[in-house]
Tab-separated table of C-alpha atoms in Angstrom:
chain	number	residue	atom	x	y	z
D	1	MET	CA	1.829	6.674	2.216
D	2	SER	CA	5.297	4.526	2.892
D	3	GLN	CA	6.575	5.686	-0.507
D	4	THR	CA	8.886	8.607	0.137
D	5	SER	CA	9.724	9.310	-3.298
D	6	VAL	CA	6.426	10.311	-3.450
D	7	TRP	CA	4.772	11.048	0.079
D	8	THR	CA	7.042	13.266	2.358
D	9	PRO	CA	6.033	12.848	6.216
D	10	THR	CA	6.644	15.486	8.530
D	11	ASN	CA	6.479	14.879	12.361
D	12	VAL	CA	5.182	10.969	11.940
D	13	THR	CA	6.198	7.678	11.282
D	14	VAL	CA	4.331	6.045	8.411
D	15	THR	CA	3.989	1.951	8.292
D	16	ALA	CA	2.966	0.252	5.413
D	17	ASN	CA	0.323	-2.729	5.271
D	18	SER	CA	-0.638	-2.321	8.902
D	19	ILE	CA	-4.326	-3.259	8.872
D	20	ALA	CA	-6.948	-4.144	6.612
D	21	ASN	CA	-8.274	-1.776	3.797
D	22	PRO	CA	-11.965	-0.850	3.403
D	23	ALA	CA	-12.379	-2.204	-0.006
D	24	ASP	CA	-11.500	-6.051	-0.297
D	25	ASN	CA	-9.891	-6.540	3.348
D	26	ARG	CA	-6.404	-6.925	2.513
D	27	VAL	CA	-3.887	-5.593	4.832
D	28	THR	CA	-2.523	-2.406	2.862
D	29	ALA	CA	-3.605	0.371	4.780
D	30	SER	CA	-0.746	2.509	6.387
D	31	LYS	CA	-0.429	3.307	9.859
D	32	ILE	CA	0.219	7.094	10.567
D	33	LEU	CA	1.936	7.799	14.123
D	34	GLU	CA	2.841	11.280	15.214
D	35	THR	CA	6.420	11.759	16.795
D	36	SER	CA	6.722	14.070	19.908
D	37	ALA	CA	7.874	17.220	17.939
D	38	THR	CA	5.430	20.264	17.916
D	39	GLY	CA	4.339	21.628	14.634
D	40	VAL	CA	2.056	19.910	11.776
D	41	HIS	CA	1.797	15.885	11.676
D	42	GLN	CA	1.248	15.216	8.125
D	43	VAL	CA	2.030	13.271	4.931
D	44	GLN	CA	2.293	15.382	1.937
D	45	ALA	CA	2.516	14.807	-1.879
D	46	ALA	CA	3.955	17.616	-3.949
D	47	SER	CA	4.636	19.082	-7.352
D	48	LEU	CA	1.587	17.263	-8.819
D	49	THR	CA	0.286	18.411	-12.310
D	50	CYS	CA	-2.405	21.172	-11.833
D	51	PHE	CA	-4.324	22.947	-14.806
D	52	PRO	CA	-5.573	26.625	-14.220
D	53	SER	CA	-9.354	27.229	-13.313
D	54	THR	CA	-10.178	23.433	-13.092
D	55	LEU	CA	-12.288	21.426	-10.693
D	56	TYR	CA	-10.268	18.914	-8.626
D	57	GLN	CA	-11.511	16.255	-5.987
D	58	VAL	CA	-9.152	15.134	-3.559
D	59	SER	CA	-10.220	12.019	-1.307
D	60	VAL	CA	-8.747	9.416	1.245
D	61	TYR	CA	-9.934	6.834	3.386
D	62	ALA	CA	-9.065	7.512	7.094
D	63	ARG	CA	-9.682	5.413	10.288
D	64	PRO	CA	-9.310	6.628	13.955
D	65	ASN	CA	-6.111	5.278	15.813
D	66	ALA	CA	-6.531	7.461	18.759
D	67	ARG	CA	-6.631	10.560	16.704
D	68	ASN	CA	-10.196	11.322	15.811
D	69	TYR	CA	-9.516	13.986	13.211
D	70	ILE	CA	-7.762	14.737	9.868
D	71	TYR	CA	-7.161	17.976	7.773
D	72	LEU	CA	-7.224	17.142	4.001
D	73	ALA	CA	-5.881	20.005	1.875
D	74	ALA	CA	-4.656	21.066	-1.409
D	75	ASN	CA	-2.680	23.856	-2.427
D	76	ASP	CA	-1.992	25.404	-5.776
D	77	GLY	CA	0.726	27.673	-4.970
D	78	THR	CA	-1.558	30.782	-3.920
D	79	THR	CA	-4.665	28.967	-2.192
D	80	THR	CA	-4.939	26.283	0.410
D	81	PHE	CA	-8.201	24.360	-0.102
D	82	TYR	CA	-9.067	22.272	2.998
D	83	SER	CA	-11.501	20.845	5.477
D	84	TYR	CA	-11.454	19.195	8.717
D	85	PHE	CA	-12.986	15.847	8.941
D	86	ASN	CA	-14.263	13.612	12.426
D	87	ILE	CA	-13.378	10.462	11.383
D	88	LEU	CA	-15.097	8.964	14.613
D	89	ASN	CA	-18.556	10.034	14.421
D	90	GLY	CA	-18.197	10.986	10.514
D	91	VAL	CA	-18.927	14.796	10.262
D	92	THR	CA	-17.398	17.573	8.585
D	93	GLY	CA	-15.581	20.257	10.160
D	94	ALA	CA	-14.167	23.883	9.472
D	95	ALA	CA	-13.589	24.249	5.907
D	96	ALA	CA	-11.973	27.178	3.510
D	97	ASN	CA	-12.142	27.907	-0.386
D	98	ILE	CA	-13.555	24.725	-1.456
D	99	THR	CA	-16.571	23.994	-3.496
D	100	SER	CA	-17.626	21.088	-1.349
D	101	SER	CA	-16.607	18.607	1.484
D	102	ASN	CA	-18.203	15.061	2.045
D	103	ILE	CA	-17.509	12.031	4.605
D	104	GLN	CA	-19.232	8.669	3.901
D	105	GLN	CA	-19.074	5.653	6.180
D	106	CYS	CA	-17.293	2.884	4.656
D	107	PRO	CA	-16.438	-0.854	5.770
D	108	ASN	CA	-13.463	-1.747	8.525
D	109	GLY	CA	-14.343	1.545	10.434
D	110	TYR	CA	-13.066	3.774	7.644
D	111	TYR	CA	-14.472	7.257	6.379
D	112	LEU	CA	-14.150	8.109	2.874
D	113	CYS	CA	-13.343	11.980	3.036
D	114	THR	CA	-13.530	14.426	0.025
D	115	ILE	CA	-13.184	17.930	-0.877
D	116	THR	CA	-13.416	19.677	-4.222
D	117	TYR	CA	-12.151	22.768	-5.184
D	118	THR	CA	-11.367	25.017	-8.344
D	119	SER	CA	-7.755	25.639	-8.854
D	120	GLY	CA	-6.394	29.299	-9.469
D	121	ALA	CA	-6.485	31.192	-12.881
D	122	SER	CA	-2.367	30.681	-13.076
D	123	ALA	CA	-2.162	27.388	-11.375
D	124	THR	CA	0.465	24.954	-12.800
D	125	SER	CA	1.174	22.887	-9.874
D	126	GLN	CA	-0.261	21.597	-6.610
D	127	SER	CA	-0.007	19.614	-3.456
D	128	VAL	CA	-2.046	17.426	-1.054
D	129	SER	CA	-1.321	17.017	2.366
D	130	ILE	CA	-2.958	14.912	5.115
D	131	ALA	CA	-2.611	15.630	8.618
D	132	THR	CA	-3.866	14.794	11.913
D	133	SER	CA	-5.731	16.948	14.379
D	134	THR	CA	-6.140	17.026	18.041
D	135	THR	CA	-9.534	18.866	18.078
D	136	GLY	CA	-10.416	19.587	14.349
D	137	THR	CA	-9.431	23.064	14.322
D	138	THR	CA	-5.749	22.782	14.473
D	139	THR	CA	-3.101	21.043	13.168
D	140	SER	CA	0.099	22.351	15.088
D	141	TYR	CA	0.526	20.905	18.324
D	142	ALA	CA	3.165	18.774	20.590
D	143	GLY	CA	2.482	15.067	18.973
D	144	ASP	CA	1.990	12.005	20.927
D	145	PRO	CA	3.887	8.945	19.256
D	146	THR	CA	1.200	6.417	20.507
D	147	LYS	CA	-1.562	8.381	18.519
D	148	GLY	CA	-2.624	8.818	14.958
D	149	VAL	CA	-4.844	7.516	12.187
D	150	TYR	CA	-5.148	4.897	9.436
D	151	LEU	CA	-5.012	6.021	5.983
D	152	TRP	CA	-5.948	4.325	2.307
D	153	GLY	CA	-6.767	4.908	-1.119
D	154	ALA	CA	-5.658	8.997	-1.232
D	155	LEU	CA	-6.934	9.969	-4.739
D	156	LEU	CA	-6.706	13.171	-6.809
D	157	VAL	CA	-8.894	13.678	-9.851
D	158	GLN	CA	-9.311	16.124	-12.438
D	159	GLN	CA	-13.154	16.764	-12.571
D	160	THR	CA	-13.384	19.199	-15.410
D	161	ASN	CA	-11.426	20.161	-18.612
D	162	VAL	CA	-10.876	16.610	-19.638
D	163	ALA	CA	-10.994	15.401	-22.784
D	164	PRO	CA	-12.037	11.773	-23.560
D	165	GLN	CA	-8.463	10.919	-24.896
D	166	GLN	CA	-7.009	11.616	-21.474
D	167	PHE	CA	-9.184	9.253	-19.475
D	168	THR	CA	-6.225	6.681	-19.401
D	169	ILE	CA	-4.744	4.574	-16.552
D	170	PRO	CA	-1.112	4.692	-17.099
D	171	TRP	CA	1.158	1.379	-16.811
D	172	GLU	CA	2.940	3.526	-13.799
D	173	GLN	CA	0.890	5.941	-11.872
D	174	THR	CA	2.707	8.087	-9.106
D	175	GLY	CA	2.855	6.563	-5.857
D	176	GLU	CA	1.531	3.193	-7.094
D	177	LYS	CA	3.263	-0.086	-8.338
D	178	ALA	CA	3.500	-0.668	-12.166
D	179	ILE	CA	0.734	-2.623	-13.751
D	180	ASP	CA	1.597	-5.723	-15.403
D	181	VAL	CA	-1.865	-6.849	-16.540
D	182	MET	CA	-5.477	-5.776	-16.321
D	183	PHE	CA	-8.350	-8.009	-16.322
D	184	GLN	CA	-11.447	-6.019	-15.691
D	185	ALA	CA	-12.581	-2.585	-15.010
D	186	TRP	CA	-15.932	-1.485	-13.652
D	187	ILE	CA	-18.086	1.641	-13.077
D	188	ASP	CA	-19.284	0.398	-9.691
D	189	ASN	CA	-17.026	-0.657	-6.987
D	190	PRO	CA	-17.024	-4.609	-7.217
D	191	ALA	CA	-16.588	-5.277	-3.441
D	192	MET	CA	-19.815	-3.381	-2.687
D	193	VAL	CA	-22.214	-4.293	-5.448
D	194	THR	CA	-23.656	-7.534	-6.443
D	195	TYR	CA	-23.424	-6.964	-10.197
D	196	PRO	CA	-20.912	-4.189	-10.894
D	197	ARG	CA	-21.460	-2.664	-14.404
D	198	PRO	CA	-18.223	-3.199	-16.565
D	199	GLN	CA	-16.618	-0.194	-17.835
D	200	GLY	CA	-14.640	-0.592	-21.622
D	201	TYR	CA	-11.513	-0.154	-22.210
D	202	ILE	CA	-8.818	-0.631	-24.695
D	203	VAL	CA	-4.952	-1.202	-24.363
D	204	ASN	CA	-2.459	1.203	-25.938
D	205	SER	CA	1.150	2.135	-25.592
D	206	ASP	CA	0.472	4.687	-22.570
D	207	GLY	CA	-1.671	2.388	-20.477
D	208	PHE	CA	-5.624	1.379	-20.548
D	209	GLN	CA	-7.842	3.997	-22.107
D	210	MET	CA	-11.517	4.028	-20.797
D	211	ILE	CA	-13.920	4.267	-23.289
D	212	SER	CA	-17.606	4.922	-23.210
D	213	THR	CA	-20.181	2.196	-23.994
D	214	ALA	CA	-22.657	4.957	-25.259
D	215	GLY	CA	-22.616	6.003	-28.812
D	216	GLY	CA	-19.818	3.973	-30.043
D	217	PHE	CA	-16.386	5.067	-30.884
D	218	MET	CA	-14.034	5.596	-34.018
D	219	GLY	CA	-10.220	5.742	-34.441
D	220	THR	CA	-8.399	9.301	-35.179
D	221	ASN	CA	-4.926	9.220	-35.376
D	222	GLY	CA	-4.359	6.542	-33.246
D	223	TYR	CA	-6.780	7.437	-30.705
D	224	VAL	CA	-10.029	6.971	-29.861
D	225	THR	CA	-12.905	9.416	-29.510
D	226	TYR	CA	-16.250	8.947	-28.070
D	227	ASN	CA	-19.598	10.745	-27.970
D	228	THR	CA	-19.682	10.792	-24.180
D	229	ASN	CA	-16.821	10.586	-21.415
D	230	PRO	CA	-16.553	7.483	-19.453
D	231	ALA	CA	-17.154	6.852	-15.804
D	232	ASN	CA	-14.899	8.457	-13.438
D	233	PRO	CA	-13.632	7.004	-11.376
D	234	VAL	CA	-13.488	3.362	-12.359
D	235	PHE	CA	-12.350	0.317	-10.228
D	236	ILE	CA	-10.183	-2.069	-12.014
D	237	TYR	CA	-8.835	-5.600	-11.197
D	238	TYR	CA	-5.210	-5.788	-12.179
D	239	ARG	CA	-2.108	-7.515	-11.564
D	240	ARG	CA	1.193	-5.871	-10.628
D	241	ALA	CA	4.490	-6.058	-12.338
D	242	PRO	CA	6.617	-8.533	-10.538
D	243	TYR	CA	9.723	-7.615	-8.436
D	244	ASN	CA	12.831	-7.403	-10.585
D	245	TYR	CA	15.536	-9.600	-9.090
D	246	SER	CA	18.438	-8.844	-11.351
D	247	GLY	CA	20.886	-5.799	-11.344
D	248	ASP	CA	24.498	-5.069	-11.649
D	249	VAL	CA	26.470	-5.045	-8.063
D	250	TYR	CA	26.504	-1.451	-6.515
D	251	SER	CA	29.434	0.675	-7.178
D	252	ALA	CA	30.076	3.545	-5.103
D	253	THR	CA	31.806	5.525	-8.208
D	254	ALA	CA	28.548	5.101	-10.253
D	255	THR	CA	25.765	6.957	-10.769
D	256	TYR	CA	22.174	5.685	-11.396
D	257	VAL	CA	18.828	6.784	-12.961
D	258	ALA	CA	15.389	6.197	-12.403
D	259	GLY	CA	14.417	2.828	-13.465
D	260	GLN	CA	17.981	1.054	-12.828
D	261	TYR	CA	18.662	-2.066	-10.441
D	262	ILE	CA	21.224	-3.191	-8.373
D	263	TYR	CA	22.517	-5.451	-6.010
D	264	TYR	CA	23.672	-3.899	-2.713
D	265	THR	CA	24.882	-5.374	0.262
D	266	LYS	CA	24.592	-3.567	3.683
D	267	THR	CA	27.551	-2.684	5.540
D	268	THR	CA	26.176	-1.166	8.647
D	269	GLY	CA	23.371	-2.070	11.546
D	270	SER	CA	21.707	-5.264	12.104
D	271	GLY	CA	21.335	-5.922	8.788
D	272	ALA	CA	25.143	-5.831	7.750
D	273	GLY	CA	26.079	-8.279	5.381
D	274	THR	CA	22.682	-9.085	3.893
D	275	SER	CA	21.988	-8.251	0.416
D	276	ASP	CA	19.084	-7.284	-1.805
D	277	TYR	CA	18.019	-5.954	-5.048
D	278	TYR	CA	17.123	-2.193	-5.315
D	279	LYS	CA	15.097	-0.362	-7.893
D	280	CYS	CA	16.407	3.398	-8.493
D	281	VAL	CA	13.449	5.598	-8.243
D	282	VAL	CA	15.136	9.011	-8.040
D	283	ALA	CA	18.424	9.678	-9.872
D	284	THR	CA	21.724	9.317	-7.523
D	285	THR	CA	25.074	10.864	-7.642
D	286	ALA	CA	28.290	8.842	-6.604
D	287	GLY	CA	28.100	7.127	-3.288
D	288	GLN	CA	24.289	7.658	-2.795
D	289	ASN	CA	23.313	4.121	-1.818
D	290	PRO	CA	20.002	2.614	-0.159
D	291	GLU	CA	21.409	2.877	3.282
D	292	ASN	CA	22.628	6.581	3.113
D	293	THR	CA	19.804	7.774	0.901
D	294	SER	CA	16.984	5.751	1.118
D	295	SER	CA	14.304	7.737	-0.457
D	296	SER	CA	16.200	6.863	-3.875
D	297	TRP	CA	16.008	3.477	-3.559
D	298	GLU	CA	13.207	0.929	-3.625
D	299	ILE	CA	13.938	-2.498	-2.267
D	300	GLN	CA	12.550	-5.457	-4.386
D	301	PRO	CA	11.186	-7.798	-1.291
D	302	VAL	CA	10.561	-11.376	-1.216
D	303	PRO	CA	6.999	-11.884	-0.978
D	304	GLU	CA	6.148	-13.757	2.549
D	305	MET	CA	3.943	-16.115	0.832
D	306	ILE	CA	7.457	-17.881	-0.762
D	307	SER	CA	9.536	-17.358	2.064
D	308	GLN	CA	9.397	-21.069	3.371
D	309	PRO	CA	9.226	-22.917	-0.008
D	310	LEU	CA	12.348	-20.776	-0.948
D	311	VAL	CA	14.253	-21.807	2.513
D	312	TRP	CA	13.675	-25.501	1.694
D	313	GLN	CA	14.258	-25.118	-1.810
D	314	THR	CA	17.529	-23.243	-1.068
D	315	TYR	CA	18.489	-25.904	1.351
D	316	GLY	CA	17.880	-28.456	-1.256
D	317	ASP	CA	20.074	-26.732	-3.647
D	318	TRP	CA	22.934	-26.837	-1.287
D	319	LEU	CA	22.631	-30.711	-0.751
D	320	ALA	CA	22.650	-31.116	-4.172
D	321	GLN	CA	25.673	-29.162	-4.394
D	322	ASP	CA	26.931	-31.088	-1.923
D	323	GLY	CA	26.339	-34.608	-3.610
D	324	GLN	CA	23.613	-35.499	-1.421
D	325	MET	CA	21.015	-36.317	-3.817
D	326	ASP	CA	18.999	-38.591	-1.714
D	327	LYS	CA	18.512	-36.006	1.028
D	328	ALA	CA	18.154	-33.328	-1.605
D	329	ASN	CA	15.233	-34.734	-3.346
D	330	GLN	CA	13.434	-35.387	0.062
D	331	VAL	CA	14.028	-31.631	0.573
D	332	TYR	CA	12.882	-30.727	-2.698
D	333	GLN	CA	9.575	-32.769	-2.294
D	334	MET	CA	9.233	-30.654	1.146
D	335	ALA	CA	9.622	-27.430	-0.688
D	336	HIS	CA	6.717	-28.293	-3.166
D	337	GLU	CA	4.307	-29.117	-0.426
D	338	LYS	CA	5.086	-25.873	1.599
D	339	LYS	CA	4.521	-24.109	-1.931
D	340	MET	CA	1.002	-25.831	-1.924
D	341	GLU	CA	0.223	-24.997	1.449
D	342	GLU	CA	0.880	-21.526	0.640
D	343	TRP	CA	-1.387	-21.824	-2.363
D	344	ASP	CA	-4.085	-23.403	-0.530
D	345	ARG	CA	-3.717	-20.836	2.233
D	346	ILE	CA	-3.770	-17.714	0.082
D	347	GLU	CA	-7.007	-19.235	-1.972
D	348	ARG	CA	-8.892	-19.471	1.289
D	349	GLN	CA	-7.990	-16.032	2.493
D	350	MET	CA	-9.031	-14.381	-0.822
D	351	PRO	CA	-12.137	-12.171	-1.081
D	352	ASP	CA	-15.141	-13.045	-3.620
D	353	THR	CA	-13.411	-13.874	-6.829
D	354	PHE	CA	-14.953	-11.665	-9.569
D	355	GLN	CA	-15.957	-13.212	-12.699
D	356	LEU	CA	-14.211	-12.260	-15.687
D	357	GLN	CA	-16.302	-11.133	-18.652
D	358	VAL	CA	-14.687	-11.278	-22.083
D	359	PHE	CA	-15.923	-9.146	-25.011
D	360	THR	CA	-15.346	-9.728	-28.383
D	361	HIS	CA	-15.941	-7.630	-31.593
D	362	THR	CA	-19.560	-9.390	-32.106
D	363	THR	CA	-20.641	-9.382	-28.320
D	364	SER	CA	-19.539	-5.514	-27.837
D	365	GLN	CA	-21.305	-4.056	-30.660
D	366	ASN	CA	-24.782	-1.905	-29.877
D	367	ARG	CA	-27.698	-3.878	-31.379
D	368	ALA	CA	-31.349	-3.330	-31.766
D	369	TRP	CA	-34.005	-6.130	-32.273
């Protein structure tokens, strides 16, 4: 929700990583607070691909934060498909143009709110909106900056007219961090099921293509065909691509394209003089920098877990450069101890570790005895 290149806030402030999510207790849910403006208070993802006469499902996990109602909607350019949800008592509310709506209680005070709808016969693009509501019947009102909701896991799923070859999780998805490595995929939610069923997949240049375990498969023109579609959705255990701490020094006369990295030093505000690496997410024109065009740039943050080891390591490097090797060695030892403390803390705070299953050409074959 905090990625403004995907989600556009209107009369709300979005704070990422504010509270534990409902799936694995990691602090990754976003806090949405209203501003005092009068109007609709929402986040919206626009210009999403839409196929005509196709069944779609939109869902989001929501938790009250002094606002007890949300409005979940999609628009295909002609029709608005929506439903209100009472996320305090777990009740669906007023709805229009949808096939169905559903609300399901989840851990940590969340409800999973879902709508399904069929796009219009000429639809080519769609948007998804999530708004707060005071009564469950309206979205336009004078906001209260102390009130809002927590949101996590917004998902748009195409339900029909999907060929088996299209069940691919790309390396980079809109609004998500790039995937570096995927370790496991499941049909069941591994955070809620003791023995989740594994989901088969293969790796190709486009990403991770899900495959069905029923009926086998065969290669055709570099793709894989199946007798039945795989599960949808699936749950994956993966590692995000690491941040990139490299790039040329920012130039005010240069233009940048999405995917380029720069090293930029702030010139205004309390952070003036500090430098960070940034990734360009939207093509820029000359003079557009992370300060005056923040929506075009994504900072490459230093993870908090390595902040203390980094401080001690940097201090040790300074001592070594100054010729104080005895002191530097002591500081390097302290940096190592800080690193081990962080590793121990992370290991203790991790949720259940999922046992990885390795499939080979022998163990993955269907056999009858």
